[in-house]
Amino acid sequence: MKKLISVLSATVLLMTAAFSVSAAKLPAAVSSGVTVERIDFNDPGFLRGMDVSSVLSLERSGVSFCGSDGEEEDIFKILADNGVNAIRVRVWNEPETADGRSYGGGACDLASACEIGERAARYGLKLLVDFHYSDFWADPAKQKAPKAWADMGVEEKCSAVETFTLQSLNAIRSAGGDVYMVQIGNETTSGIAGVNDFSAMPRIFGAGAAAVRAFDPDVLVALHFTDPQKTETMKWFADWLDENSVDYDVFASSYYPNWHGSLENLTEVLGYAARRYGKYAVVAETSYPYTLADSDGHPNTINASTGLSGDMLWDFTPQGQADELSAVMRAVNAVPDGRGLGVFWWEGAWITVGDTTGLGGAEYDARLAQNRLLWERYGSGWAASACCEYDPDDAGLWYGGSAVDNQAFFDPSGRALPSLSVFGDVLTGSYSGEALRGDVNGDGRVNIVDATAIQRICAGLDQPDSRASMLADFDGSGAIDVVDATRLQVWLVS
Ligand code: CA
């Protein structure tokens, strides 16, 4: 026994010595915020997008944003730096009362879309313009026409949609926005612009599409449906659009894992329009909580008492958030014929306007009262009391703050979560643990065995996991190739 211990001690001594000798010239440790498997995108321009429609109302409420390093920056720069390459912005026609009180929900009028488009373009971010053709939220439950269009018939509405779409797009481009794709309606499963007759809806879609074509034939026209778990209904929509000769390019869906079925089914639904009608596919909205805690005093859609139903595979952590997004990207990328164009995270910056975390009693009440004032004044909550005149039965009853502050990519102070880097990490793979660059086989040392491991990866003999992918990229170029093996060998003898 004694002999064994002494042998062990000698081994430990030797290992320690070996480590300390080489430590001086060990390559830098690498670490990302999250571990992400690399995705081989069909198109390097795959849209890794985020909807931040409410962001101007948050800034007016005093919110600022900083990167994971704690440095305050323009949020659009932070997003671009982390690999986001497209921004989605919703447009409501007139989301306020006649005397100018905001309905809330981010106060997303045309002026707001113009400013968001311009700021996004400064950092090379493309724009998906999401027209609701309503003065407030349009979703499967409601598709109310704008106040100004309330008395119009279908023919008149077609004309109004066409004019509003063209004028808005011209305004956004004039302001500097890089319009890339346009949604004619939002989650239009039950109607659009107050038209819920399925024989008339295609004409509204057509009017919006015609405006986009007139604006710029290179801009993509998207139609957006939801409830992808209703597989046959979604396929029916694609057939119905074809039967009615609706002119569009992209079949888009929302995907919220709590309600929307499996990812395999999502690929199937999006793939149907791709295979049969040659359409592109986009997930226009997805999101996932990094925590179940609330931080603004308004209950979150997914919280500790609701949790998530179904077979949820991911944790309520930044890592879980990154896992969800990369899984959805993978599902869209799997759409046949390379027709999967991209994924947009919904409202990834809709954080609290005043952090209630850890407060209790009177302190909590005071902070909540302060938040309410900001939501009312700047429209930075999901709905403000002024919306009662337009949407008395839903938002008019439940108006308040952010129901998704726990699904943002920023913490309550506005600092980027470690998960934000997922938008870029999917291109290369990333590893959240501490490790030595080049230690591909994970034995704690960097030596000739690792060079061989890199060569085997290059030759397609081995499939690296996300950790090995990150470490095999020895020169940090974003790709694993023979240069990495050569550089590592040179480094070993240097
Ligand atoms: Ca909340």
XYZ file of C-alpha atoms and ligand atoms in Angstrom:
495
model
C 0.000 0.000 0.000
C 2.765 2.348 0.993
C 4.547 1.617 -2.268
C 1.408 2.321 -4.259
C 0.971 5.680 -2.544
C 4.551 6.643 -3.264
C 4.112 5.702 -6.929
C 0.963 7.798 -7.042
C 2.744 10.711 -5.391
C 5.539 10.459 -7.896
C 3.023 10.454 -10.732
C 1.278 13.519 -9.315
C 4.635 15.253 -8.927
C 5.555 14.392 -12.490
C 2.210 15.609 -13.805
C 2.495 18.826 -11.828
C 5.990 19.368 -13.146
C 4.896 18.674 -16.718
C 2.009 21.102 -16.327
C 4.094 23.889 -14.842
C 6.821 23.528 -17.443
C 4.420 23.874 -20.320
C 2.145 26.372 -18.553
C 4.329 29.285 -19.617
C 3.539 28.711 -23.228
C 0.074 27.186 -23.012
C -2.396 28.795 -25.380
C -5.039 31.013 -23.841
C -8.027 29.417 -22.175
C -11.213 29.843 -24.136
C -14.718 30.138 -22.820
C -18.058 31.307 -24.124
C -21.166 32.195 -22.159
C -22.957 29.062 -23.298
C -22.210 25.714 -24.877
C -23.669 25.581 -28.359
C -23.384 22.974 -31.090
C -22.312 24.368 -34.428
C -25.041 24.410 -37.084
C -24.150 23.828 -40.727
C -26.477 26.393 -42.226
C -27.655 25.901 -45.790
C -27.057 29.588 -46.298
C -24.382 31.563 -44.422
C -26.874 34.447 -44.383
C -29.403 32.407 -42.372
C -31.409 34.999 -40.451
C -30.476 34.964 -36.783
C -32.948 37.632 -35.858
C -34.487 39.389 -32.918
C -37.674 41.394 -32.493
C -37.010 44.420 -30.299
C -40.104 46.433 -31.203
C -40.629 47.800 -27.681
C -37.068 49.045 -27.245
C -37.622 52.770 -27.889
C -40.400 52.917 -25.292
C -38.044 51.222 -22.832
C -35.280 53.730 -23.528
C -37.754 56.579 -23.007
C -38.611 54.943 -19.686
C -34.971 55.183 -18.654
C -33.717 51.714 -19.572
C -30.218 51.375 -21.003
C -28.369 48.310 -22.239
C -24.838 47.012 -21.868
C -22.871 44.104 -23.231
C -21.777 41.174 -21.084
C -18.670 43.241 -20.211
C -20.887 45.824 -18.486
C -20.096 48.595 -20.990
C -23.141 50.660 -21.973
C -23.730 50.615 -25.724
C -26.405 51.082 -28.353
C -28.426 47.872 -28.059
C -28.271 47.371 -31.825
C -24.477 47.321 -31.641
C -24.619 44.838 -28.761
C -26.916 42.599 -30.780
C -24.729 42.809 -33.891
C -21.587 42.123 -31.851
C -23.212 38.960 -30.546
C -24.119 37.603 -33.965
C -27.672 38.885 -34.497
C -27.984 39.763 -38.203
C -31.620 40.846 -38.561
C -34.228 42.818 -36.620
C -37.993 42.425 -36.690
C -40.209 45.406 -35.984
C -44.003 45.584 -35.732
C -46.011 48.460 -37.111
C -49.408 49.523 -35.822
C -51.364 52.128 -37.718
C -52.391 54.443 -34.878
C -51.634 52.946 -31.444
C -52.877 55.920 -29.445
C -55.931 57.987 -28.576
C -56.939 61.109 -30.485
C -55.241 63.201 -27.792
C -51.992 61.223 -28.096
C -52.112 58.790 -25.165
C -50.227 55.605 -26.036
C -52.009 52.260 -26.062
C -48.715 50.769 -24.826
C -47.177 47.585 -26.168
C -44.035 49.524 -27.046
C -45.915 52.354 -28.805
C -45.024 50.795 -32.151
C -46.116 53.306 -34.736
C -44.472 54.021 -38.080
C -42.123 56.651 -36.628
C -40.848 54.057 -34.175
C -40.242 51.528 -36.981
C -38.328 54.178 -38.931
C -36.026 54.870 -35.990
C -35.477 51.180 -35.210
C -34.762 50.432 -38.873
C -32.232 53.233 -39.086
C -30.396 52.271 -35.902
C -30.342 48.605 -36.903
C -28.901 49.456 -40.332
C -26.026 51.363 -38.715
C -24.729 47.993 -37.533
C -25.509 46.076 -40.707
C -28.766 44.542 -39.457
C -31.482 43.739 -41.979
C -35.105 44.535 -41.237
C -38.251 42.411 -41.208
C -41.227 44.771 -41.113
C -44.226 43.191 -39.394
C -47.451 44.974 -40.380
C -50.348 44.160 -38.064
C -52.890 46.297 -40.023
C -54.448 47.158 -36.688
C -54.039 49.886 -34.076
C -52.914 47.336 -31.491
C -52.083 43.647 -31.039
C -53.165 41.347 -33.865
C -52.988 37.637 -33.043
C -55.092 34.487 -33.511
C -57.727 35.848 -31.123
C -58.091 39.321 -32.641
C -57.551 40.975 -35.981
C -59.317 44.287 -35.492
C -59.135 46.875 -38.270
C -57.487 50.219 -37.543
C -59.960 52.856 -36.296
C -59.634 54.786 -39.536
C -60.601 51.696 -41.556
C -63.479 50.544 -39.327
C -66.282 51.377 -41.776
C -64.519 50.229 -44.935
C -65.606 47.309 -47.084
C -63.106 44.748 -48.379
C -62.391 46.633 -51.594
C -61.640 49.840 -49.754
C -59.509 47.987 -47.199
C -57.428 46.440 -49.984
C -56.711 49.895 -51.250
C -55.934 51.156 -47.729
C -53.577 48.204 -47.070
C -51.757 48.825 -50.327
C -51.351 52.547 -49.721
C -50.360 52.192 -46.060
C -47.839 49.438 -46.838
C -46.149 51.308 -49.671
C -46.023 54.639 -47.831
C -44.677 53.004 -44.669
C -41.958 51.065 -46.497
C -40.881 54.185 -48.350
C -40.689 56.059 -45.050
C -38.655 53.299 -43.379
C -36.201 53.118 -46.280
C -35.919 56.923 -46.470
C -35.041 56.933 -42.776
C -32.190 54.488 -43.492
C -33.755 51.091 -42.745
C -32.554 48.060 -44.736
C -35.926 46.480 -45.528
C -35.332 42.808 -46.372
C -38.650 41.103 -45.702
C -42.206 42.299 -45.075
C -44.948 40.482 -43.201
C -48.443 41.060 -44.558
C -50.281 40.658 -41.269
C -49.386 39.059 -37.957
C -50.521 35.545 -36.958
C -53.342 35.785 -39.475
C -55.009 32.471 -38.702
C -58.466 33.994 -38.175
C -58.460 37.174 -40.213
C -56.540 40.262 -41.232
C -57.398 43.975 -40.902
C -60.813 43.090 -39.525
C -61.600 40.808 -42.483
C -62.320 37.298 -41.238
C -64.052 35.953 -44.311
C -61.715 33.337 -45.772
C -62.906 34.097 -49.269
C -61.889 37.771 -48.863
C -58.657 37.467 -46.854
C -56.549 36.465 -49.888
C -57.396 39.814 -51.498
C -55.992 41.673 -48.492
C -52.823 39.549 -48.626
C -52.594 40.274 -52.344
C -52.969 44.015 -51.823
C -50.140 44.024 -49.268
C -47.941 41.891 -51.531
C -48.576 44.188 -54.490
C -47.369 47.132 -52.416
C -44.164 45.295 -51.481
C -43.529 44.377 -55.140
C -44.067 47.995 -56.143
C -41.721 49.118 -53.379
C -38.908 46.751 -54.351
C -39.179 43.454 -56.225
C -36.170 42.074 -54.317
C -37.857 42.375 -50.912
C -39.417 39.138 -49.651
C -43.148 38.933 -48.902
C -43.962 36.831 -45.838
C -47.318 35.555 -44.601
C -47.431 34.636 -40.948
C -49.569 31.939 -39.353
C -49.364 30.205 -36.020
C -50.357 27.110 -34.076
C -47.966 24.898 -36.054
C -49.034 21.996 -33.812
C -52.228 21.960 -35.920
C -50.328 20.290 -38.712
C -53.219 19.780 -41.103
C -54.561 23.297 -40.611
C -51.160 24.776 -41.407
C -50.931 22.669 -44.558
C -54.442 23.761 -45.436
C -53.309 27.408 -45.229
C -50.543 26.706 -47.744
C -53.013 24.978 -50.088
C -55.558 27.758 -49.641
C -53.002 30.442 -50.509
C -52.067 28.513 -53.630
C -55.684 27.948 -54.690
C -56.261 31.674 -54.359
C -53.052 32.534 -56.255
C -51.743 34.675 -53.403
C -48.367 36.147 -54.315
C -45.842 35.554 -51.503
C -42.352 34.154 -50.871
C -42.142 33.092 -47.227
C -44.431 30.856 -45.184
C -43.803 31.974 -41.612
C -44.930 30.552 -38.295
C -44.564 31.369 -34.623
C -43.024 28.679 -32.440
C -43.526 28.829 -28.681
C -42.567 25.427 -27.278
C -45.210 25.604 -24.554
C -48.005 25.388 -27.095
C -46.651 24.645 -30.520
C -45.794 20.968 -30.644
C -42.564 19.226 -31.515
C -39.689 20.591 -33.541
C -40.008 17.669 -35.948
C -43.567 18.763 -36.605
C -42.414 22.360 -37.084
C -39.983 21.227 -39.794
C -42.762 19.169 -41.362
C -45.237 22.069 -41.426
C -42.732 24.577 -42.818
C -41.400 21.947 -45.206
C -44.836 21.361 -46.711
C -45.050 24.876 -48.195
C -41.404 24.547 -49.257
C -41.745 21.159 -50.998
C -45.114 21.656 -52.559
C -45.085 25.355 -53.414
C -41.410 26.310 -53.362
C -41.863 28.777 -50.509
C -39.210 29.837 -48.046
C -39.680 29.150 -44.337
C -39.150 31.388 -41.333
C -39.960 31.173 -37.647
C -41.052 34.758 -37.119
C -41.350 34.435 -33.333
C -39.946 32.180 -30.669
C -38.806 32.700 -27.085
C -37.942 30.843 -23.913
C -37.436 31.873 -20.274
C -34.002 32.062 -18.672
C -35.695 32.278 -15.277
C -39.175 31.863 -13.822
C -38.764 35.040 -11.743
C -40.541 38.291 -12.548
C -38.695 41.617 -12.330
C -41.242 44.328 -13.089
C -44.339 43.567 -10.994
C -46.437 42.417 -13.941
C -46.984 38.629 -14.065
C -45.066 36.786 -16.758
C -46.731 34.476 -19.273
C -44.482 31.669 -18.094
C -43.874 31.827 -14.354
C -43.267 29.664 -11.315
C -46.930 28.698 -10.999
C -47.559 28.006 -14.700
C -44.151 26.618 -15.617
C -44.167 24.951 -18.997
C -46.267 22.044 -20.116
C -45.340 19.348 -22.593
C -42.006 17.664 -23.063
C -39.768 20.604 -22.449
C -36.175 19.650 -22.965
C -34.483 22.775 -21.745
C -33.676 24.340 -18.393
C -34.939 27.757 -17.309
C -31.425 29.169 -17.543
C -29.462 31.190 -20.080
C -28.084 27.855 -21.317
C -31.660 26.553 -21.730
C -32.519 29.663 -23.694
C -29.543 29.112 -25.997
C -30.503 25.453 -26.360
C -34.049 26.367 -27.363
C -32.973 28.918 -29.955
C -30.355 26.693 -31.517
C -32.846 23.791 -31.630
C -35.412 25.971 -33.428
C -32.731 27.203 -35.842
C -31.786 23.596 -36.528
C -35.441 22.720 -37.194
C -35.803 25.564 -39.709
C -32.453 24.759 -41.319
C -33.757 21.202 -41.812
C -36.566 22.414 -44.099
C -35.999 20.652 -47.464
C -34.242 22.175 -50.459
C -32.421 24.747 -48.328
C -35.653 26.721 -48.016
C -35.288 27.489 -44.298
C -34.369 31.188 -44.130
C -34.172 32.027 -40.455
C -35.527 32.436 -36.941
C -36.498 35.542 -34.966
C -36.564 35.739 -31.183
C -39.603 37.654 -29.982
C -38.978 40.793 -27.896
C -35.559 39.757 -26.608
C -35.078 43.106 -24.885
C -38.446 43.710 -23.225
C -37.012 43.962 -19.740
C -38.262 45.724 -16.632
C -38.426 49.525 -16.448
C -37.728 49.278 -12.696
C -36.343 46.166 -11.027
C -38.651 44.737 -8.353
C -36.367 41.770 -7.632
C -35.933 41.190 -3.904
C -38.271 43.994 -2.875
C -41.150 43.389 -0.503
C -44.016 45.259 1.140
C -44.057 49.012 0.750
C -40.821 49.081 -1.253
C -42.258 46.702 -3.804
C -45.509 48.668 -4.001
C -43.639 51.923 -4.506
C -41.488 50.489 -7.311
C -44.539 48.974 -8.974
C -46.381 52.303 -8.798
C -43.368 53.979 -10.414
C -43.282 51.323 -13.143
C -46.976 51.836 -13.824
C -46.390 55.535 -14.395
C -43.671 54.728 -16.941
C -45.801 52.097 -18.717
C -48.645 54.595 -18.969
C -46.513 57.543 -20.060
C -44.235 55.836 -22.577
C -46.204 52.747 -23.551
C -43.424 50.470 -22.287
C -45.755 47.817 -20.857
C -47.701 45.316 -22.954
C -50.765 47.578 -22.775
C -51.709 50.892 -21.163
C -55.093 52.009 -19.844
C -55.618 54.211 -22.910
C -56.102 51.048 -25.029
C -59.504 50.517 -23.329
C -61.178 52.552 -26.073
C -59.885 50.153 -28.742
C -59.536 46.771 -27.025
C -61.855 46.891 -23.973
C -62.293 43.133 -23.568
C -58.667 42.024 -23.325
C -55.868 44.589 -23.039
C -58.367 47.032 -21.571
C -58.853 44.664 -18.638
C -55.345 43.355 -18.062
C -53.068 46.213 -19.091
C -49.702 46.501 -17.350
C -45.985 45.804 -17.838
C -43.859 43.182 -19.547
C -45.094 39.593 -19.475
C -41.849 38.397 -21.046
C -39.086 40.101 -19.046
C -37.924 36.585 -18.096
C -37.583 35.646 -21.780
C -35.254 38.503 -22.674
C -31.548 38.190 -23.442
C -30.795 40.949 -20.923
C -30.997 40.853 -17.149
C -33.111 43.380 -15.184
C -30.231 45.874 -15.177
C -30.006 45.760 -18.978
C -26.827 43.710 -19.086
C -26.548 41.048 -21.801
C -27.014 37.503 -20.531
C -24.319 34.939 -21.329
C -26.839 33.340 -23.698
C -26.877 36.315 -26.082
C -23.739 35.001 -27.783
C -25.783 32.026 -29.095
C -26.679 34.103 -32.154
C -23.054 33.983 -33.271
C -21.999 30.791 -31.495
C -24.236 28.671 -33.753
C -21.868 29.480 -36.630
C -18.802 28.046 -34.911
C -19.922 26.065 -31.894
C -18.993 27.278 -28.427
C -18.047 25.892 -25.057
C -18.936 27.488 -21.750
C -16.367 25.739 -19.569
C -12.770 26.738 -19.037
C -10.435 24.886 -21.375
C -7.128 25.239 -23.139
C -7.248 26.225 -26.770
C -6.022 23.240 -28.742
C -6.830 20.633 -26.069
C -9.170 18.855 -28.480
C -9.161 15.482 -26.691
C -9.722 17.136 -23.317
C -6.845 15.545 -21.397
C -5.686 18.868 -19.955
C -2.611 19.041 -22.177
C -1.965 20.364 -25.646
C 0.307 18.051 -27.629
C 0.769 16.199 -30.897
C -2.251 13.976 -30.168
C -4.427 17.093 -30.478
C -2.891 17.980 -33.840
C -3.838 14.515 -35.037
C -7.337 14.975 -33.626
C -7.698 18.187 -35.641
C -6.535 16.417 -38.786
C -9.071 13.645 -38.212
C -11.835 16.257 -37.870
C -10.687 17.954 -41.087
C -10.699 14.608 -42.884
C -14.258 13.961 -41.720
C -13.183 10.927 -39.678
C -14.397 12.373 -36.375
C -17.387 14.554 -35.519
C -16.351 17.000 -32.807
C -18.781 17.970 -30.061
C -19.216 21.673 -29.303
C -16.344 21.692 -26.833
C -13.924 20.012 -29.220
C -15.088 22.281 -32.069
C -14.251 25.353 -30.085
C -10.849 24.082 -28.995
C -9.892 22.688 -32.411
C -10.213 26.132 -33.943
C -6.657 26.843 -32.784
C -6.205 30.113 -34.651
C -9.697 31.342 -33.766
C -10.644 31.872 -37.416
C -14.169 30.500 -36.916
C -13.445 27.372 -38.975
C -11.589 24.142 -38.308
C -9.087 23.442 -41.074
C -5.548 22.147 -41.692
C -4.155 25.547 -40.759
C -5.229 24.833 -37.186
C -3.299 21.559 -37.134
C -0.222 23.223 -38.665
C -0.322 26.184 -36.274
C -0.647 23.853 -33.337
C 2.359 21.815 -34.501
C 4.430 24.976 -35.001
C 3.386 26.151 -31.552
C 4.447 22.805 -30.025
C 8.027 23.123 -31.269
C 8.324 26.866 -30.695
Ca -43.117 40.773 -15.800
